[in-house]
Coordinates of C-alpha atoms in Angstrom, one line a residue:
X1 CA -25.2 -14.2 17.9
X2 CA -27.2 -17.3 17.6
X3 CA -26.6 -16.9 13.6
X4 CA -22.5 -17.0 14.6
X5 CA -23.3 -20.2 16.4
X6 CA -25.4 -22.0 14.3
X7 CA -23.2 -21.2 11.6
X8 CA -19.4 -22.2 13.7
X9 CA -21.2 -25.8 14.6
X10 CA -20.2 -27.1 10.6
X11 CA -18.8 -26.2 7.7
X12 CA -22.3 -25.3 5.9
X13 CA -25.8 -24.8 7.7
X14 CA -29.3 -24.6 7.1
X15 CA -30.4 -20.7 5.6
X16 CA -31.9 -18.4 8.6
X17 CA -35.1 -16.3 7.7
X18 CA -32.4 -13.2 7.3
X19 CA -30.0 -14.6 5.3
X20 CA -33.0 -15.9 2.6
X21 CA -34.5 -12.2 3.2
X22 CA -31.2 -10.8 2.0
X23 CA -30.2 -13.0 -0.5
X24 CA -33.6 -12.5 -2.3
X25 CA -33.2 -8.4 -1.9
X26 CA -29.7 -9.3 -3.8
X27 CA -31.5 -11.4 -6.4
X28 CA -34.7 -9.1 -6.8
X29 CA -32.3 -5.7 -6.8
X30 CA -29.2 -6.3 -8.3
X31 CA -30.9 -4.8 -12.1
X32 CA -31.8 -1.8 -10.2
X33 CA -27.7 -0.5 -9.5
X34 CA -27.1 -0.9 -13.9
X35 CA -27.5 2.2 -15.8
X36 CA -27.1 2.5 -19.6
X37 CA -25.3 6.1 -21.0
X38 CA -24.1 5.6 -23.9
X39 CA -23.4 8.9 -25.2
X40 CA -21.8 11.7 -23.4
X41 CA -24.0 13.7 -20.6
X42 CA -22.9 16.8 -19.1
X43 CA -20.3 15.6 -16.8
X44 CA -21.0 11.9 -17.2
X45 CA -18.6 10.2 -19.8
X46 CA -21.1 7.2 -22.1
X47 CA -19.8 3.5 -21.6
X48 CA -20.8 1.2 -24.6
X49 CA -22.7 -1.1 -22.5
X50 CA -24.8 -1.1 -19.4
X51 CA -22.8 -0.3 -16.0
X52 CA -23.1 -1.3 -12.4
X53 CA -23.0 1.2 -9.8
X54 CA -22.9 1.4 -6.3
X55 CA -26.7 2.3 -5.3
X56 CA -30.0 1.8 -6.4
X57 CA -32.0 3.6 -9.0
X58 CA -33.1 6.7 -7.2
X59 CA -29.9 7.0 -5.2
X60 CA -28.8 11.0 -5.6
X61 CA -24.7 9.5 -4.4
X62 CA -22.8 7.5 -6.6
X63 CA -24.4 7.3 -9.6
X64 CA -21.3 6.7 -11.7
X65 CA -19.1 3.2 -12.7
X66 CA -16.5 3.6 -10.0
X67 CA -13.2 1.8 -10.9
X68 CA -12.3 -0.6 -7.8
X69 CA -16.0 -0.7 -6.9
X70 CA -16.8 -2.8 -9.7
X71 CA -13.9 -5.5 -9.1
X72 CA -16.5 -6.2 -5.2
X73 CA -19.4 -5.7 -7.5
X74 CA -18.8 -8.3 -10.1
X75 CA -17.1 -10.4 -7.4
X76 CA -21.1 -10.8 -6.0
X77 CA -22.3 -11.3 -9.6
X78 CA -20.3 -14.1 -10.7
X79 CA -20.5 -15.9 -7.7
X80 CA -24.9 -15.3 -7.8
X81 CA -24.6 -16.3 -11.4
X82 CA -22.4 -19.1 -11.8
X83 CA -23.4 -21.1 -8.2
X84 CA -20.5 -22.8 -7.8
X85 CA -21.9 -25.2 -5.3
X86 CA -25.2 -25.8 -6.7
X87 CA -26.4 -28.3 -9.3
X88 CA -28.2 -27.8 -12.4
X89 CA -29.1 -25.0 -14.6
X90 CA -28.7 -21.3 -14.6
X91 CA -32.1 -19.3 -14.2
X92 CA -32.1 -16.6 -16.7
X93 CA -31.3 -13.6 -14.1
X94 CA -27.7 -15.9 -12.7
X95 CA -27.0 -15.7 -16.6
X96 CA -27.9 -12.0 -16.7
X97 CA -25.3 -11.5 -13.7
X98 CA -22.4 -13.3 -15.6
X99 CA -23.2 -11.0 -18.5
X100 CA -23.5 -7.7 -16.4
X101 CA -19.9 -8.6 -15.0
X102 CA -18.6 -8.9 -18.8
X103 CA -20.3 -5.6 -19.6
X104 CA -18.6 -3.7 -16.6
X105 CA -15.0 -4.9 -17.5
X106 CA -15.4 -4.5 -21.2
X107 CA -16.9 -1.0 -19.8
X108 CA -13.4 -0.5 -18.3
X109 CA -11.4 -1.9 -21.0
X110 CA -13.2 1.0 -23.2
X111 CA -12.5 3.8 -20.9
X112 CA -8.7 2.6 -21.2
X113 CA -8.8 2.9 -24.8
X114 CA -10.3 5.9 -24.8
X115 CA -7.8 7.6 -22.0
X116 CA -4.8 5.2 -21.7
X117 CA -6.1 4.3 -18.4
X118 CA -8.9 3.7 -15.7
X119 CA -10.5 6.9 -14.3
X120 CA -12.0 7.2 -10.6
X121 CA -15.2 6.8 -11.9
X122 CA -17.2 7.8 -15.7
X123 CA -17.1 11.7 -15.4
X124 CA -15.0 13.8 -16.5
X125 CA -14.3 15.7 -13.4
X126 CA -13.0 12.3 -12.3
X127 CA -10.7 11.8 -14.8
X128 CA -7.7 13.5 -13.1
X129 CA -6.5 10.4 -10.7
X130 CA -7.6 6.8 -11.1
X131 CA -8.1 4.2 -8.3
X132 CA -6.6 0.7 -6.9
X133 CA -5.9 -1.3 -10.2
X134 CA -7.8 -4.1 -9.9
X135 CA -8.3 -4.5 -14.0
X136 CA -5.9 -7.7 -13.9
X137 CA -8.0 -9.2 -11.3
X138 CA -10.9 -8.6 -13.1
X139 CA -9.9 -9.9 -16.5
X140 CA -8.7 -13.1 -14.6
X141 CA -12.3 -13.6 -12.7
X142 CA -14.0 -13.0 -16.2
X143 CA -11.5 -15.1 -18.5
X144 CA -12.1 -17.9 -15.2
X145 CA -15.7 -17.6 -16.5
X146 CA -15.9 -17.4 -20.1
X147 CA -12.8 -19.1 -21.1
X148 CA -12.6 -17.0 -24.4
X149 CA -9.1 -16.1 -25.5
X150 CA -10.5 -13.3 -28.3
X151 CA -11.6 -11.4 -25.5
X152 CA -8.5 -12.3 -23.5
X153 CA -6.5 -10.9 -26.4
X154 CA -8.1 -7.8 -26.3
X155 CA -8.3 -7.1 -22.4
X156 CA -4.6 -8.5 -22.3
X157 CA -3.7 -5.1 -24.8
X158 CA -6.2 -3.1 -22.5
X159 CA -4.2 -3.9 -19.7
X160 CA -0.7 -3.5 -20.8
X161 CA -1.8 0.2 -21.9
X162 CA -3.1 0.8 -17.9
X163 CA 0.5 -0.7 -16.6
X164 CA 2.4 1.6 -19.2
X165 CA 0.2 4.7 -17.7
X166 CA 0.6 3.8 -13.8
X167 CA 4.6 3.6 -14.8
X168 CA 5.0 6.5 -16.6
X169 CA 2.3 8.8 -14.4
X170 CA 2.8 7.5 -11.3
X171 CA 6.1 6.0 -10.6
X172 CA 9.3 7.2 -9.6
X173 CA 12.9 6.0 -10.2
X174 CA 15.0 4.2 -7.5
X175 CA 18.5 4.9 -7.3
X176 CA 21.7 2.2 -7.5
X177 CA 21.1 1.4 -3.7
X178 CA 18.0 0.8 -3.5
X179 CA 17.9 -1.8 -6.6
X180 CA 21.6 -3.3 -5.7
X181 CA 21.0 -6.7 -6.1
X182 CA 17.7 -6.8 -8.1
X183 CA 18.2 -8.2 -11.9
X184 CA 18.1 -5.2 -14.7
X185 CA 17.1 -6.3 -17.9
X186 CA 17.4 -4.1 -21.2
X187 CA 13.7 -5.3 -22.1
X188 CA 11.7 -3.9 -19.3
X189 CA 13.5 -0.3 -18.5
X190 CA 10.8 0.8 -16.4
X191 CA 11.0 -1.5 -14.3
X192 CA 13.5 0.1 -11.2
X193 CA 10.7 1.9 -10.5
X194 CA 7.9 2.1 -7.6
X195 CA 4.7 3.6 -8.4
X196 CA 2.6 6.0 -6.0
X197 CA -0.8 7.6 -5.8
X198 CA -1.2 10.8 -7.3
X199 CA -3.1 12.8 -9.5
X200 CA -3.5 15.3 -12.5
X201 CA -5.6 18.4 -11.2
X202 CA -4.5 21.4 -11.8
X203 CA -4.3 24.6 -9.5
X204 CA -7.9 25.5 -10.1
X205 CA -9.2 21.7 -9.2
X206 CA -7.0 22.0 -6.3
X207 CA -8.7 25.3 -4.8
X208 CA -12.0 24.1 -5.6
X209 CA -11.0 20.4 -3.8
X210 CA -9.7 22.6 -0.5
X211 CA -13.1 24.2 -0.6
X212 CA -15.4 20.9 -0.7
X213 CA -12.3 18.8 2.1
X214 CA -14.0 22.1 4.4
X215 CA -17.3 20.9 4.5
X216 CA -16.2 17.5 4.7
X217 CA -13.6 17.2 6.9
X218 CA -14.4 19.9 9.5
X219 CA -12.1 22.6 11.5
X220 CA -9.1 19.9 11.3
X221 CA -8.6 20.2 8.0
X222 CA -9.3 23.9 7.4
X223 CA -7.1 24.7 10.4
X224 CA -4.4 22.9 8.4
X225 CA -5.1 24.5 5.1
X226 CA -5.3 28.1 6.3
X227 CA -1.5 27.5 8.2
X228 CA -0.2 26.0 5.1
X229 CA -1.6 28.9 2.9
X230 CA 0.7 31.6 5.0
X231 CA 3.3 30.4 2.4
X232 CA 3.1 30.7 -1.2
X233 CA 4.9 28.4 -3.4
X234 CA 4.5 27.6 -7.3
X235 CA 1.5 25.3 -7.9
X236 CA 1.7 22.6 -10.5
X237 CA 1.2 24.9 -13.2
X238 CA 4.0 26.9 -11.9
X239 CA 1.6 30.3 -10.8
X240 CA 2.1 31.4 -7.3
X241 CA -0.3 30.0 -5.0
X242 CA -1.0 29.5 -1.0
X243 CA 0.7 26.5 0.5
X244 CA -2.5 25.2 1.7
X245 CA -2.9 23.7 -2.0
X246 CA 0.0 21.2 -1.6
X247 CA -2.4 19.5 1.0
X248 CA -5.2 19.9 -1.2
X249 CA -2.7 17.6 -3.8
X250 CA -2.1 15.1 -1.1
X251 CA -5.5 14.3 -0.5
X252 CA -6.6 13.8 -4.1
X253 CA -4.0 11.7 -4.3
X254 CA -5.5 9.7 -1.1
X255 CA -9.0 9.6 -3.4
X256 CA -6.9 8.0 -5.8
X257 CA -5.8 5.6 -3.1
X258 CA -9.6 4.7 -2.2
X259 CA -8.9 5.5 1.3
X260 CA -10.6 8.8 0.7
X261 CA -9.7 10.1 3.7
X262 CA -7.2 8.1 6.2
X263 CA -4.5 8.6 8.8
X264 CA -2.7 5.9 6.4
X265 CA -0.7 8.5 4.6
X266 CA -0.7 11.3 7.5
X267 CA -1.7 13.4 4.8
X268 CA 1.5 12.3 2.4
X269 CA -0.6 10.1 0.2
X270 CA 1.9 11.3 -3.0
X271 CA 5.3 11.0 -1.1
X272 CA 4.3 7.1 -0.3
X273 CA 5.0 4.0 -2.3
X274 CA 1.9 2.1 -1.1
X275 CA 2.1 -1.7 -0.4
X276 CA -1.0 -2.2 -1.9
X277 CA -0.7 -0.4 -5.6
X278 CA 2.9 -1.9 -5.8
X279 CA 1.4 -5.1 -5.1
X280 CA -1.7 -4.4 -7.5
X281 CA 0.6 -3.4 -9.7
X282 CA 2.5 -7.0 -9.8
X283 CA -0.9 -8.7 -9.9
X284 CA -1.3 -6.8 -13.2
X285 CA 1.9 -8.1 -14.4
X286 CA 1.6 -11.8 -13.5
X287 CA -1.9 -11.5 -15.6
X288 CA 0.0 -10.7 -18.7
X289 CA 2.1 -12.8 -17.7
X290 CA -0.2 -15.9 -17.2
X291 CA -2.6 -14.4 -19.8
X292 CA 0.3 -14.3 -22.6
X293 CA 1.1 -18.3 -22.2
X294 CA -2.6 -19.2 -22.2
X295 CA -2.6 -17.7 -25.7
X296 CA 0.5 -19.3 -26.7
X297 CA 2.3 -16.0 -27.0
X298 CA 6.0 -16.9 -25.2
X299 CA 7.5 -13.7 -26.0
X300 CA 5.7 -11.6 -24.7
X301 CA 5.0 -14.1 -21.7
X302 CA 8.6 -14.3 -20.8
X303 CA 8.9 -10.2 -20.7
X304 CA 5.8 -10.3 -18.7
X305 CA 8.0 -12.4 -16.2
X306 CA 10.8 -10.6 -15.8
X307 CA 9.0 -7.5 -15.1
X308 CA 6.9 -9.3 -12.4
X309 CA 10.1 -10.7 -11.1
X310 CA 11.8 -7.2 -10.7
X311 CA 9.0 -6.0 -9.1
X312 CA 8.4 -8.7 -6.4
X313 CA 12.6 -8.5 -5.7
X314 CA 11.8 -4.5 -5.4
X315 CA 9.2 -5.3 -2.8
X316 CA 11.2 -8.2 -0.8
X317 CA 13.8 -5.6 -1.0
X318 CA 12.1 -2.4 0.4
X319 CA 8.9 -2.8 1.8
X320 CA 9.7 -6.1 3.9
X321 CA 11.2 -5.9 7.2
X322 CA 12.9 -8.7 8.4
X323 CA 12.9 -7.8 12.1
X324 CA 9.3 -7.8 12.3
X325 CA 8.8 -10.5 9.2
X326 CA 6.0 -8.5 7.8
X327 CA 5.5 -5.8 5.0
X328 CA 5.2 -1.8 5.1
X329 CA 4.7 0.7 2.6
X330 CA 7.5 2.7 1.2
X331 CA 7.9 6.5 2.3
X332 CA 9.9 7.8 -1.4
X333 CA 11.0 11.2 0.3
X334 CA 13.1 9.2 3.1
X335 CA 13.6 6.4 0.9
X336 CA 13.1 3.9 4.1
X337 CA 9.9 2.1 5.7
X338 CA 7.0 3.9 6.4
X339 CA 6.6 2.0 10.0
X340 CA 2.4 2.7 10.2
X341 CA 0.2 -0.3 10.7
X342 CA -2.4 -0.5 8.2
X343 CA -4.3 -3.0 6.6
X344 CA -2.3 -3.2 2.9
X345 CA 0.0 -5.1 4.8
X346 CA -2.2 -8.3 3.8
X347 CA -1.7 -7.5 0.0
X348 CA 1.4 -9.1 -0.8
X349 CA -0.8 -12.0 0.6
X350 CA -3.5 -11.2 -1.3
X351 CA -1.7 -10.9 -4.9
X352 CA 0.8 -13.9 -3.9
X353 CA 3.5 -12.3 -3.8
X354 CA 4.5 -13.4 -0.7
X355 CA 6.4 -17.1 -0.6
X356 CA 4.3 -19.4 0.7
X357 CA 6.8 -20.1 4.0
X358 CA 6.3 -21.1 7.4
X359 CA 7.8 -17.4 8.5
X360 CA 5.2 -16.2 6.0
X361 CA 2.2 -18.1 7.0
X362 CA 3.6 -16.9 11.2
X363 CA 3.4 -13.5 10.0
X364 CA 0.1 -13.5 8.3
X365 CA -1.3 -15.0 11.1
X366 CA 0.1 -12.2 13.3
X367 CA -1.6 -9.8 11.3
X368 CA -4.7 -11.3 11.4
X369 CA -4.5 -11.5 15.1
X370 CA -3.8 -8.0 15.1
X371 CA -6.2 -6.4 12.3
X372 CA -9.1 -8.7 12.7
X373 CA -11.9 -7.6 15.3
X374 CA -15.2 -8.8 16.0
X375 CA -16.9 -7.9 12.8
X376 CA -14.5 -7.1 10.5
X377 CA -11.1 -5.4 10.0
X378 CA -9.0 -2.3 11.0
X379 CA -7.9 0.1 8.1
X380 CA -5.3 1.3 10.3
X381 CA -4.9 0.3 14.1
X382 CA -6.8 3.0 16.8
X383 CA -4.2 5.5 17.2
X384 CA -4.3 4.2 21.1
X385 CA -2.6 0.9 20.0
X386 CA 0.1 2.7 17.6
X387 CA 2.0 4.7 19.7
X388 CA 4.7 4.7 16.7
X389 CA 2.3 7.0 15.0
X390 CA 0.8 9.2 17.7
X391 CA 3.9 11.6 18.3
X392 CA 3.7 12.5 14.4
X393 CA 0.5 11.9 13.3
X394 CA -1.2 15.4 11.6
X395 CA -4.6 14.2 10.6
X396 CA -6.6 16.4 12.9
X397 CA -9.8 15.2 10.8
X398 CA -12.7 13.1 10.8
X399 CA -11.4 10.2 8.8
X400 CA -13.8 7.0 7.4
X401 CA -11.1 4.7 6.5
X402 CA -9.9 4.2 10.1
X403 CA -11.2 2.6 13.1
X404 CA -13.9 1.7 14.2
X405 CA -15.1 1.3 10.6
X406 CA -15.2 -2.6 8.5
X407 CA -15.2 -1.9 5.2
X408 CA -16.3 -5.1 3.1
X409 CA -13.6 -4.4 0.2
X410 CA -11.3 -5.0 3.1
X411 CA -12.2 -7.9 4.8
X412 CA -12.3 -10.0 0.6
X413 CA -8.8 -8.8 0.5
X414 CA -7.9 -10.3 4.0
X415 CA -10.3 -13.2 3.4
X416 CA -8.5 -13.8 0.1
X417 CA -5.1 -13.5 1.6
X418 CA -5.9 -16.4 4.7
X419 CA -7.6 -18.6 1.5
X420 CA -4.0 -18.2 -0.5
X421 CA -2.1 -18.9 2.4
X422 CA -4.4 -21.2 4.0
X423 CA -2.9 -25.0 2.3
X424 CA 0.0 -27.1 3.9
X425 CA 1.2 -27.5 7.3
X426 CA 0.7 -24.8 9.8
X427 CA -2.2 -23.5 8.3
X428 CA -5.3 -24.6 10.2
X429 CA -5.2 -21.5 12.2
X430 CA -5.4 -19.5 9.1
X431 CA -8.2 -21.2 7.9
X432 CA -10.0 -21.1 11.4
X433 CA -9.3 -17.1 10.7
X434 CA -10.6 -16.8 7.7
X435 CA -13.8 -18.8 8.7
X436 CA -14.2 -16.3 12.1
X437 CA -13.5 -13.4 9.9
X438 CA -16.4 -14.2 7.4
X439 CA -18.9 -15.2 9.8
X440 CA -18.9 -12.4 11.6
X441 CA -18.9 -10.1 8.3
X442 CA -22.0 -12.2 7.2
X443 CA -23.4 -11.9 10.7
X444 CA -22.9 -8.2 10.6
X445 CA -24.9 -7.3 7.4
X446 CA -27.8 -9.8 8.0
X447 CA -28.7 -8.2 11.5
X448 CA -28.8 -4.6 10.0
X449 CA -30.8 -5.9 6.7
X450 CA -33.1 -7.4 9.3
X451 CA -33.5 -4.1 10.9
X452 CA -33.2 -1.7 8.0
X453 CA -34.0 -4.2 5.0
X454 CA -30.9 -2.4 3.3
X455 CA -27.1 -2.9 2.4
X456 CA -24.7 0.0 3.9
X457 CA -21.6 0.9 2.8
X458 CA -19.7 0.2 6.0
X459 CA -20.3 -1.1 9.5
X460 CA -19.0 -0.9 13.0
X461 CA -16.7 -3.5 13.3
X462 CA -16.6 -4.0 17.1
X463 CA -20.5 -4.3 17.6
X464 CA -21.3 -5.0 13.7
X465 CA -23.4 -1.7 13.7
X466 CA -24.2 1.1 11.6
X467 CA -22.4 3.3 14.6
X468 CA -19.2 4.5 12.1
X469 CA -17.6 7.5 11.3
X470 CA -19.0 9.5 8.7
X471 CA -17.3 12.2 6.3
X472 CA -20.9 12.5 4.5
X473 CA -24.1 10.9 5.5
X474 CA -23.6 7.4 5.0
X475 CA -26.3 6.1 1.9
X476 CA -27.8 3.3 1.9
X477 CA -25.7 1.3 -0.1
X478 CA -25.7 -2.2 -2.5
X479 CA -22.1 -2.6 -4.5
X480 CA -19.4 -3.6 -2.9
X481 CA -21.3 -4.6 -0.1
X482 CA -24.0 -6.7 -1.4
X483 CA -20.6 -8.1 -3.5
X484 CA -19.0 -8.9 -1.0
X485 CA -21.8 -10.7 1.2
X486 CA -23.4 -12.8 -2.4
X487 CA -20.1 -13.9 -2.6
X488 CA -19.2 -15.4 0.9
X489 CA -22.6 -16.3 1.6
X490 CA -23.0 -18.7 -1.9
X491 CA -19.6 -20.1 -0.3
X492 CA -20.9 -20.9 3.1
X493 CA -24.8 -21.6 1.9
X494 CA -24.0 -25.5 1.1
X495 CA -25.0 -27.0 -2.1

């Protein structure tokens, strides 16, 4: 803990031995997670320029350009190459960063052109769901960069061609109640909509997916699927088929999700309007939005608006509940709060969707209270302290994206959230937060690189171990991670 201290006694301090040790892996490393394909391999789908990826060369798991893994990844290589709190010039490996970060957008920006959206990752097997839609943020952290409005132009059409996929694949329509009071405009009719996460696999996917959740989820899940399968019902291709593959559907569509595989959903990933894509989803929106006005392009700018507008009134509307002041996701078959506590309820924070009130600053700080522990965050809270989900929870499984688990992509997103929120009265204890949250995140990592001289994908966030729940051996790991820790470390190393 002396780190912690060291660190709680000022704003900035003096680099430990670990911290240089880890920050000089990042800087000597960082090459070794780009791969170049650019021609079709197998499986593997070519990308016009080099790729980042989540492990080192010589890594057999996750070789691929994973969607939302690159938004973390490039989040650590902008911050590495452009220093914001360091004078004078760029070595030639900070301006290699800043140009490995334009190569993985422009990367995703291609795959949208050549599907109409984002796939999970660059294979082909991979191209039946997509994942969080973090495009928008991306093309705002690169345009903060570059400043280039050609390339703007052409991420801005990019984009608009991923929003008109997630609305027409992965939404469904809300009936007269539901939108009663929210502004309709003629110009934006798919807009009384809320989008979900999903998937296109067909039945033969599906019983191949049910096969490989087996050996990765254990006797929970197979107990599950072999009940289910008692019934037969018509799979999405409209053949006869066991039950078991409707559960096989849901948890593709949790893939989709990231959360691959949580208690979140209880295994209803598809039926759930989740806080966090509807809230992505807006981000997306306020980009064209924004994006359209830097370029001088008032038209479209305006429509961009009013789309964003419906959206954030469809949220207010739905997913907030006034009684407890915060937000929820949105169960679509019950059409009425999904009451599960999880940590997407820090995106409408995140995205700034949420007013910047004194009710709304109280109830982010609640959250925080609640979702923050030692070293990191809760995806969802220990099903000991949610009694609202114990009597119907059905996830008899292993699952990674609950406690006792910190996930770095996580504890940006809650970071981000207590930054956005973090100015005006009553805000101190938000930024004391914040400051906590990222300490102990830093804290975390360094410890295990001093012991293992390696990045992992996720750590124990009571004790800031490598004691977490597994659905695979855990690989060593250097995306989001090393992202992640570049990113808050440059912020907290001083000039």
């Amino acid at each position: 803990m002396l780190g912690l201290c060291l660190m709680m006694a000022g704003a900035t301090a003096q680099a430990l031995p670990q911290e240089e040790e880890a920050m000089s892996y990042y800087q000597s490393h960082w090459k070794k997670s780009v791969r170049l394909l650019t021609h079709d391999s197998a499986d593997f789908i070519g990308l016009p320029y080099p790729y980042s990826t989540p492990t080192l060369a010589g890594n057999m798991m996750f070789q691929e350009m994973y969607y939302w893994d690159t938004y973390f990844i490039n989040r650590g290589l902008i911050a590495y190459g452009s220093h914001p709190q360091r004078r004078g010039e760029s070595t030639v490996n900070e301006k290699l960063a800043l140009t490995q970060a334009l190569n993985n957008v422009n990367n995703l920006i291609y795959l949208v052109n050549k599907l109409g959206y984002v796939p999970n990752a660059n294979r082909y097997s991979m191209t039946n769901r997509s994942q969080p839609p973090l495009l928008g943020a991306m093309i705002n952290d690169i345009f903060g960069i570059t400043k280039d409005t050609a390339w703007l132009r052409q991420a801005l059409l990019a984009l608009e061609k991923e929003h008109q996929w997630w609305m027409l694949d992965r939404s469904l329509g809300l009936s007269p109640r539901e939108y009663d009071g929210v502004k309709m405009d003629k110009s934006a009719p798919h807009a009384m909509k809320l989008n979900f996460y999903g998937n296109n696999a067909s039945d033969a996917f599906l019983i191949r997916f049910a096969q490989f959740l087996k050996g990765r989820l254990g006797t929970g899940f197979d107990s599950m699927y072999c009940n289910m399968n008692q019934d037969s019902i018509h799979g999405v291709e409209g053949k006869k088929q066991g039950g078991g593959i409707r559960l096989s559907y849901q948890l593709l569509a949790e893939a989709e999700s990231g959360w691959d595989f949580t208690t979140r959903f209880n295994a209803r990933c598809a039926n759930i309007a989740a806080l966090d894509l509807n809230c992505l989803l807006y981000l997306s929106e306020k980009t064209l939005e924004n994006g359209y006005k830097t370029l001088r392009n008032s038209k479209k700018s305006r429509h961009w608006k009013i789309i964003s507008e419906n959206r954030k009134s469809l949220i207010n509307k739905l997913f907030y509940d006034k009684h407890t002041g915060w937000y929820w996701d949105y169960d679509l078959s019950k059409r009425e709060i999904r009451y599960h506590h999880n940590a997407a309820q820090f995106m409408p924070y995140f995205t700034g969707l949420a007013k910047p009130s004194s009710r709304n600053k109280k109830a982010l700080n609640e959250l925080a209270h609640l979702y923050i522990g030692r070293f990191g965050v809760h995806p969802c809270l220990p099903l000991s302290q949610d009694s609202a989900t114990i009597a119907s929870n059905r996830v008899h499984w292993k699952t990674q994206w609950d406690s006792p688990n910190a996930w770095p992509p996580l504890t940006h997103f809650v970071a981000q959230a207590l930054k956005n929120y973090s100015g005006g009265f009553g805000s101190k204890t938000l930024e004391e937060k914040r400051h906590a949250l990222i300490l102990s995140m830093l804290e975390s990592v360094e410890v295990q690189f001093a012991i293992t001289h390696k990045f992992w994908e996720k750590y124990n966030l009571d004790y800031g171990t490598l004691q977490v729940v597994n659905e695979y051996p855990m690989p060593d790991f250097f995306g989001w991670t090393a992202g992640i820790y570049v990113e808050y470390r440059m912020e907290y190393a001083g000039p």
